[in-house]
Amino acid sequence: MKNEIILAIESSCDDTGAAVFDIQRGLLSNHLFSQTALHQSYGGVVPELASRTHIEKINGVVQAALDKAQVNLSDITTVAVTNRPGLPGSLLVGVCFAKGIAWAQNKKLIGIDHLEGHIFSACIEHQIPFPFLCLTASGGHTALYRVDGFGQFELLGNTVDDAAGEAFDKISKLLELGYPGGPIIEKLAQEVHFKDYFDYPRSDKKTLNFSFSGLKTAVLYDLVKRNAYDLKNKQLLDQSLELKQQVASSFLVCVKDIFKEKLDLAYKQHPDIKAVAFVGGVACNAYLKQQLSQWADTKQLSLFTPRPSYCTDNAAMIAFVAQYKIQQGIFSDLTLDILV
Ligand code: KG4
Ligand code: ZN
């Protein structure tokens, strides 16, 4: 097979990413412009601001990825782009940019599923034995998959409401701590040694689906009960660091238990699995990684997590999926559309 050099583009939410992947030499570059600082003052991602920023940044990001990889656009054989799921305006920027290059430079084109990118993100640097369980926990998605091969996966459980990362962000907002909530909650919880103070409700043990909106509501009403939150004026009354640390820590421990319970149930139903992958932005959390790794040890399984820059949104994972799609002969044409 002739060598392939892939240019991958990711713009599904608020990160503008580009990566270059050489099928023979591996990943050559992975460049990202993170918009987090721009959205911080709004307490979350503002879709229109995200798409406008992608438009402004995308050619600089793509050029930086090409420069870092020391390849020219003419060396690229296939352009891969996230075309689903995500914010429509954000996805359109990446897809139109990729199509423009593919059309003008006569390159092949592949539309990639962002979630498939996350699922295989731990495979970029690890050889994970199949079949494995994959827990994907990000700002937009929380799901459990059984993965049987490259491109072969089955959804076992999904969130019925909020994603885990979204819950971290909402609890952080409730406590007036800022955005994104995950790293702030983790830091506060660490300060009190991950102690469980409030024993928030765990999950429904009979299903592999997740519900994080219920947990957020439980935290809110527990604060109201303690006279620490004014529901009518949506105001945190107790601003003490002590309370914030205790809520953050109890919440994080509860999320850990929910993840463990779901993995336990999935493992009971799929005893042939050989490993576990924990991916997505929430997998940046060192405490969760360590706790899930301990859980995996008890089952004689290994836990694999990507490095933090492959946990949060990035184009390297899109390039990785594209390389096995190319080997499987799967391409898109210039009618490629977005799916939200
Ligand atoms: O994967 P990602 O960049 O975006 C989506 O695809 O949605 O994930 C971002 C999410 C945010 O909700 C953020 O709060 C969460 O990942 N996150 C964390 C940590 N770092 C980022 N959650 C828990 N602990 C962390 N250390
Ligand atoms: Zn993502």
Short mmCIF file of C-alpha atoms and ligand atoms in Angstrom, two decimals:
data_model
loop_
_atom_site.label_atom_id
_atom_site.label_comp_id
_atom_site.label_asym_id
_atom_site.label_seq_id
_atom_site.Cartn_x
_atom_site.Cartn_y
_atom_site.Cartn_z
CA MET A 1 0.00 0.00 0.00
CA LYS A 2 1.24 3.49 -0.92
CA ASN A 3 2.14 5.60 2.13
CA GLU A 4 -0.55 7.93 3.38
CA ILE A 5 -0.05 11.23 5.17
CA ILE A 6 -3.18 12.46 6.89
CA LEU A 7 -4.09 16.01 7.86
CA ALA A 8 -6.76 15.80 10.60
CA ILE A 9 -8.96 18.70 11.68
CA GLU A 10 -11.05 18.92 14.86
CA SER A 11 -13.47 21.80 15.54
CA SER A 12 -16.55 20.14 17.06
CA CYS A 13 -16.80 22.31 20.18
CA ASP A 14 -14.48 25.02 21.51
CA ASP A 15 -11.03 23.68 20.57
CA THR A 16 -9.48 24.25 17.16
CA GLY A 17 -7.12 21.34 16.45
CA ALA A 18 -5.02 20.00 13.60
CA ALA A 19 -2.68 16.99 13.46
CA VAL A 20 -0.50 15.28 10.87
CA PHE A 21 -0.23 11.49 10.90
CA ASP A 22 2.06 9.46 8.64
CA ILE A 23 0.87 5.85 8.40
CA GLN A 24 4.48 4.61 8.30
CA ARG A 25 6.01 7.00 10.85
CA GLY A 26 3.05 7.65 13.18
CA LEU A 27 1.88 10.98 14.62
CA LEU A 28 4.09 13.85 13.37
CA SER A 29 2.31 16.80 14.99
CA ASN A 30 -0.71 17.73 17.08
CA HIS A 31 -1.55 21.42 17.39
CA LEU A 32 -4.38 23.02 19.35
CA PHE A 33 -5.83 26.43 19.96
CA SER A 34 -7.89 26.15 23.14
CA GLN A 35 -10.72 28.66 23.45
CA THR A 36 -11.23 27.96 27.17
CA ALA A 37 -10.02 31.41 28.26
CA LEU A 38 -12.48 33.08 25.86
CA HIS A 39 -15.49 31.22 27.22
CA GLN A 40 -14.42 31.40 30.87
CA SER A 41 -16.15 34.70 31.64
CA TYR A 42 -19.49 33.24 30.39
CA GLY A 43 -19.21 30.18 32.65
CA GLY A 44 -19.46 27.79 29.67
CA VAL A 45 -19.12 27.46 25.90
CA VAL A 46 -20.94 30.13 23.86
CA PRO A 47 -21.67 28.41 20.49
CA GLU A 48 -21.53 31.49 18.25
CA LEU A 49 -18.31 32.72 19.83
CA ALA A 50 -16.84 29.22 19.38
CA SER A 51 -17.62 29.03 15.65
CA ARG A 52 -16.41 32.58 14.98
CA THR A 53 -13.15 31.83 16.78
CA HIS A 54 -12.68 28.62 14.74
CA ILE A 55 -13.02 30.71 11.55
CA GLU A 56 -10.37 33.11 12.79
CA LYS A 57 -7.91 30.46 14.01
CA ILE A 58 -8.26 27.46 11.73
CA ASN A 59 -5.73 28.27 9.00
CA GLY A 60 -3.08 29.26 11.56
CA VAL A 61 -3.65 26.02 13.48
CA VAL A 62 -3.48 23.88 10.31
CA GLN A 63 -0.34 25.68 9.13
CA ALA A 64 1.30 25.19 12.55
CA ALA A 65 0.53 21.44 12.42
CA LEU A 66 2.04 21.18 8.90
CA ASP A 67 5.11 23.19 9.93
CA LYS A 68 5.70 21.13 13.06
CA ALA A 69 5.40 17.92 11.04
CA GLN A 70 7.73 19.41 8.38
CA VAL A 71 5.37 18.48 5.58
CA ASN A 72 3.79 20.61 2.85
CA LEU A 73 0.13 20.58 1.96
CA SER A 74 1.11 18.83 -1.28
CA ASP A 75 2.53 15.89 0.76
CA ILE A 76 -0.88 15.26 2.35
CA THR A 77 -2.87 12.43 0.77
CA THR A 78 -6.07 12.53 2.87
CA VAL A 79 -7.86 15.21 4.85
CA ALA A 80 -9.79 13.85 7.86
CA VAL A 81 -12.28 16.01 9.70
CA THR A 82 -14.68 15.64 12.63
CA ASN A 83 -18.14 15.90 11.08
CA ARG A 84 -20.24 14.55 14.00
CA PRO A 85 -21.47 15.09 16.73
CA GLY A 86 -20.92 18.61 18.05
CA LEU A 87 -22.04 22.23 17.85
CA PRO A 88 -23.35 22.81 14.29
CA GLY A 89 -21.57 26.13 13.70
CA SER A 90 -18.30 24.73 15.04
CA LEU A 91 -18.47 21.52 12.98
CA LEU A 92 -19.25 23.49 9.80
CA VAL A 93 -16.04 25.50 10.05
CA GLY A 94 -13.81 22.40 10.13
CA VAL A 95 -15.81 20.50 7.51
CA CYS A 96 -15.87 23.43 5.04
CA PHE A 97 -12.16 24.07 5.56
CA ALA A 98 -11.34 20.38 5.00
CA LYS A 99 -13.55 20.21 1.91
CA GLY A 100 -11.91 23.34 0.52
CA ILE A 101 -8.47 21.72 0.79
CA ALA A 102 -9.69 18.37 -0.56
CA TRP A 103 -11.36 20.02 -3.56
CA ALA A 104 -8.64 22.52 -4.41
CA GLN A 105 -5.73 20.10 -3.88
CA ASN A 106 -7.45 16.94 -5.11
CA LYS A 107 -7.04 15.08 -1.78
CA LYS A 108 -9.14 12.24 -0.41
CA LEU A 109 -11.59 13.17 2.38
CA ILE A 110 -12.89 11.32 5.46
CA GLY A 111 -15.53 12.49 7.94
CA ILE A 112 -14.78 11.17 11.43
CA ASP A 113 -17.04 10.63 14.45
CA HIS A 114 -15.71 12.65 17.39
CA LEU A 115 -16.80 9.94 19.85
CA GLU A 116 -14.95 7.26 17.92
CA GLY A 117 -11.94 9.57 18.24
CA HIS A 118 -12.28 9.62 22.04
CA ILE A 119 -12.87 5.82 22.20
CA PHE A 120 -9.58 5.07 20.44
CA SER A 121 -7.60 7.97 21.95
CA ALA A 122 -5.97 5.63 24.49
CA CYS A 123 -4.72 3.48 21.56
CA ILE A 124 -2.53 6.30 20.18
CA GLU A 125 0.22 5.43 22.66
CA HIS A 126 -0.86 2.06 24.06
CA GLN A 127 -1.45 -1.37 22.57
CA ILE A 128 -4.73 -2.24 24.27
CA PRO A 129 -5.89 -5.85 23.92
CA PHE A 130 -9.37 -6.38 22.43
CA PRO A 131 -12.05 -6.66 23.63
CA PHE A 132 -11.85 -3.79 26.10
CA LEU A 133 -14.36 -1.64 27.99
CA CYS A 134 -14.13 2.08 27.30
CA LEU A 135 -15.50 4.68 29.69
CA THR A 136 -15.76 8.00 27.82
CA ALA A 137 -16.37 10.98 30.10
CA SER A 138 -16.16 14.48 28.66
CA GLY A 139 -17.96 17.80 28.78
CA GLY A 140 -20.45 16.69 26.14
CA HIS A 141 -20.65 12.90 26.52
CA THR A 142 -20.53 10.12 29.07
CA ALA A 143 -20.84 6.57 27.79
CA LEU A 144 -19.61 3.04 28.24
CA TYR A 145 -18.59 0.94 25.23
CA ARG A 146 -17.44 -2.58 24.52
CA VAL A 147 -14.65 -2.32 21.93
CA ASP A 148 -13.91 -5.41 19.82
CA GLY A 149 -11.55 -3.97 17.22
CA PHE A 150 -10.63 -0.79 15.35
CA GLY A 151 -13.94 0.75 14.34
CA GLN A 152 -15.88 -2.06 16.05
CA PHE A 153 -17.62 -0.95 19.20
CA GLU A 154 -20.98 -1.32 20.91
CA LEU A 155 -22.67 1.24 23.15
CA LEU A 156 -23.47 -0.40 26.52
CA GLY A 157 -24.65 2.62 28.49
CA ASN A 158 -25.11 6.32 27.96
CA THR A 159 -26.00 9.37 30.00
CA VAL A 160 -29.72 9.98 30.10
CA ASP A 161 -29.16 13.68 30.86
CA ASP A 162 -25.94 15.60 31.65
CA ALA A 163 -22.43 14.42 30.86
CA ALA A 164 -19.97 13.85 33.72
CA GLY A 165 -17.79 16.84 32.72
CA GLU A 166 -20.90 19.00 32.49
CA ALA A 167 -21.73 17.99 36.08
CA PHE A 168 -18.24 19.07 37.22
CA ASP A 169 -18.80 22.38 35.42
CA LYS A 170 -22.27 22.90 36.93
CA ILE A 171 -21.17 22.08 40.50
CA SER A 172 -18.28 24.49 40.04
CA LYS A 173 -20.69 27.18 38.85
CA LEU A 174 -22.97 26.51 41.84
CA LEU A 175 -20.00 27.02 44.15
CA GLU A 176 -18.94 30.12 42.16
CA LEU A 177 -15.56 28.58 41.40
CA GLY A 178 -15.20 29.17 37.65
CA TYR A 179 -14.95 27.24 34.39
CA PRO A 180 -13.96 24.56 33.50
CA GLY A 181 -14.97 22.97 36.78
CA GLY A 182 -13.10 19.65 36.63
CA PRO A 183 -9.59 20.82 37.56
CA ILE A 184 -10.90 23.25 40.23
CA ILE A 185 -13.09 20.58 41.89
CA GLU A 186 -10.17 18.13 41.83
CA LYS A 187 -7.83 20.65 43.51
CA LEU A 188 -10.32 21.48 46.30
CA ALA A 189 -11.05 17.79 46.90
CA GLN A 190 -7.35 17.04 47.15
CA GLU A 191 -6.98 19.73 49.84
CA VAL A 192 -9.31 17.68 52.08
CA HIS A 193 -7.82 14.33 51.02
CA PHE A 194 -10.84 13.15 49.01
CA LYS A 195 -12.99 12.66 52.08
CA ASP A 196 -16.71 11.96 51.63
CA TYR A 197 -18.61 14.42 53.87
CA PHE A 198 -22.15 14.41 52.49
CA ASP A 199 -22.75 10.92 51.04
CA TYR A 200 -24.63 12.09 47.91
CA PRO A 201 -26.84 9.44 46.25
CA ARG A 202 -25.02 6.92 44.06
CA SER A 203 -26.38 5.48 40.85
CA ASP A 204 -29.07 3.01 39.90
CA LYS A 205 -27.10 -0.23 40.13
CA LYS A 206 -29.34 -2.10 37.69
CA THR A 207 -28.55 -0.07 34.57
CA LEU A 208 -25.41 0.86 32.64
CA ASN A 209 -26.89 4.29 31.90
CA PHE A 210 -25.68 7.35 33.80
CA SER A 211 -27.66 10.28 35.25
CA PHE A 212 -25.57 13.24 36.38
CA SER A 213 -28.37 15.77 36.43
CA GLY A 214 -29.86 13.92 39.42
CA LEU A 215 -26.56 14.16 41.27
CA LYS A 216 -26.31 17.89 40.58
CA THR A 217 -29.84 18.39 41.93
CA ALA A 218 -28.98 16.31 45.03
CA VAL A 219 -25.95 18.57 45.69
CA LEU A 220 -28.09 21.68 45.23
CA TYR A 221 -30.85 20.54 47.62
CA ASP A 222 -28.31 19.39 50.18
CA LEU A 223 -26.85 22.93 50.13
CA VAL A 224 -30.34 24.41 50.52
CA LYS A 225 -31.00 22.09 53.46
CA ARG A 226 -27.81 23.35 55.12
CA ASN A 227 -28.94 26.98 54.59
CA ALA A 228 -25.91 27.44 52.37
CA TYR A 229 -27.83 28.23 49.15
CA ASP A 230 -30.72 30.60 48.41
CA LEU A 231 -32.80 28.88 45.71
CA LYS A 232 -34.99 31.91 45.02
CA ASN A 233 -32.13 34.28 44.27
CA LYS A 234 -29.82 31.53 42.99
CA GLN A 235 -27.12 32.61 45.37
CA LEU A 236 -24.50 30.77 47.40
CA LEU A 237 -24.89 32.01 50.98
CA ASP A 238 -21.99 30.16 52.60
CA GLN A 239 -18.85 31.33 50.82
CA SER A 240 -16.45 29.53 53.14
CA LEU A 241 -13.57 27.59 51.58
CA GLU A 242 -14.34 24.76 54.00
CA LEU A 243 -17.82 24.19 52.56
CA LYS A 244 -16.56 24.40 48.95
CA GLN A 245 -13.85 21.84 49.70
CA GLN A 246 -16.34 19.50 51.37
CA VAL A 247 -18.87 19.69 48.51
CA ALA A 248 -16.13 19.30 45.86
CA SER A 249 -14.63 16.31 47.63
CA SER A 250 -17.98 14.56 48.33
CA PHE A 251 -19.01 15.12 44.70
CA LEU A 252 -15.76 13.73 43.27
CA VAL A 253 -15.92 10.65 45.52
CA CYS A 254 -19.51 10.10 44.41
CA VAL A 255 -18.52 10.30 40.71
CA LYS A 256 -15.74 7.79 41.42
CA ASP A 257 -18.26 5.38 42.99
CA ILE A 258 -20.68 5.78 40.09
CA PHE A 259 -17.92 4.99 37.57
CA LYS A 260 -16.82 1.96 39.60
CA GLU A 261 -20.39 0.67 39.91
CA LYS A 262 -20.95 0.95 36.15
CA LEU A 263 -17.64 -0.75 35.34
CA ASP A 264 -18.48 -3.51 37.83
CA LEU A 265 -21.83 -4.16 36.17
CA ALA A 266 -20.37 -4.00 32.65
CA TYR A 267 -17.60 -6.42 33.64
CA LYS A 268 -20.17 -8.85 35.09
CA GLN A 269 -22.03 -8.75 31.76
CA HIS A 270 -18.82 -8.97 29.68
CA PRO A 271 -16.40 -11.20 31.63
CA ASP A 272 -14.33 -11.80 28.46
CA ILE A 273 -12.98 -8.24 28.39
CA LYS A 274 -9.20 -7.93 28.66
CA ALA A 275 -8.67 -4.27 29.61
CA VAL A 276 -10.35 -0.96 30.44
CA ALA A 277 -9.81 2.44 28.84
CA PHE A 278 -10.79 5.69 30.54
CA VAL A 279 -10.92 8.62 28.09
CA GLY A 280 -12.31 12.16 27.56
CA GLY A 281 -11.66 15.38 29.45
CA VAL A 282 -12.69 13.92 32.82
CA ALA A 283 -9.93 11.29 32.44
CA CYS A 284 -7.45 14.14 33.14
CA ASN A 285 -8.49 13.67 36.77
CA ALA A 286 -5.57 11.98 38.58
CA TYR A 287 -7.73 10.82 41.52
CA LEU A 288 -10.28 9.11 39.24
CA LYS A 289 -7.47 7.52 37.22
CA GLN A 290 -5.83 6.15 40.33
CA GLN A 291 -9.11 4.88 41.80
CA LEU A 292 -10.25 3.22 38.56
CA SER A 293 -6.82 1.69 38.16
CA GLN A 294 -7.18 0.17 41.65
CA TRP A 295 -10.59 -1.19 40.63
CA ALA A 296 -9.07 -2.72 37.47
CA ASP A 297 -6.31 -4.35 39.58
CA THR A 298 -8.91 -6.20 41.62
CA LYS A 299 -10.16 -7.78 38.37
CA GLN A 300 -6.61 -8.44 37.06
CA LEU A 301 -7.24 -5.96 34.23
CA SER A 302 -5.08 -3.05 33.14
CA LEU A 303 -6.48 0.47 32.96
CA PHE A 304 -5.31 2.63 30.04
CA THR A 305 -5.71 6.40 29.91
CA PRO A 306 -4.43 8.77 27.23
CA ARG A 307 -2.02 11.56 28.17
CA PRO A 308 -4.04 14.69 29.20
CA SER A 309 -3.63 16.40 25.80
CA TYR A 310 -5.28 13.36 24.15
CA CYS A 311 -8.03 13.24 26.82
CA THR A 312 -9.45 16.68 26.07
CA ASP A 313 -10.52 17.47 22.50
CA ASN A 314 -7.67 17.13 20.00
CA ALA A 315 -7.01 16.29 16.36
CA ALA A 316 -4.51 13.48 17.09
CA MET A 317 -7.38 11.12 17.97
CA ILE A 318 -9.18 12.08 14.74
CA ALA A 319 -6.01 11.30 12.75
CA PHE A 320 -5.65 7.98 14.57
CA VAL A 321 -9.18 6.88 13.60
CA ALA A 322 -8.61 8.12 10.02
CA GLN A 323 -5.53 5.92 9.58
CA TYR A 324 -7.45 2.69 10.21
CA LYS A 325 -10.43 3.90 8.14
CA ILE A 326 -8.00 4.44 5.24
CA GLN A 327 -6.62 0.94 5.72
CA GLN A 328 -10.22 -0.34 5.68
CA GLY A 329 -10.87 1.66 2.46
CA ILE A 330 -13.49 3.94 4.05
CA PHE A 331 -13.65 7.49 2.57
CA SER A 332 -16.20 10.29 2.19
CA ASP A 333 -16.94 12.42 -0.86
CA LEU A 334 -17.37 16.16 -1.29
CA THR A 335 -21.04 16.00 -0.32
CA LEU A 336 -19.90 15.28 3.29
CA ASP A 337 -22.31 16.97 5.71
CA ILE A 338 -22.31 17.50 9.45
CA LEU A 339 -24.45 15.47 11.87
CA VAL A 340 -25.26 17.06 15.22
O1 KG4 B 1 -13.15 16.19 26.24
P1 KG4 B 1 -13.38 17.64 26.58
O2 KG4 B 1 -12.26 18.59 26.28
O3 KG4 B 1 -14.63 18.23 25.85
C1 KG4 B 1 -15.67 17.54 25.29
O4 KG4 B 1 -15.49 16.78 24.32
O5 KG4 B 1 -16.78 17.72 25.84
O6 KG4 B 1 -13.77 17.67 28.12
C2 KG4 B 1 -13.96 18.86 28.83
C3 KG4 B 1 -14.54 18.50 30.18
C4 KG4 B 1 -14.98 19.70 31.00
O7 KG4 B 1 -16.30 19.49 31.41
C5 KG4 B 1 -14.01 19.70 32.20
O8 KG4 B 1 -14.60 20.19 33.39
C6 KG4 B 1 -13.64 18.24 32.30
O9 KG4 B 1 -13.57 17.79 30.97
N1 KG4 B 1 -12.35 18.09 32.99
C7 KG4 B 1 -12.22 17.46 34.16
C8 KG4 B 1 -10.85 17.60 34.53
N2 KG4 B 1 -10.21 18.30 33.56
C9 KG4 B 1 -11.14 18.58 32.60
N3 KG4 B 1 -13.11 16.83 34.92
C10 KG4 B 1 -12.67 16.31 36.09
N4 KG4 B 1 -11.39 16.43 36.54
C11 KG4 B 1 -10.46 17.05 35.79
N5 KG4 B 1 -9.21 17.18 36.25
ZN ZN B 2 -14.77 15.60 23.07
#
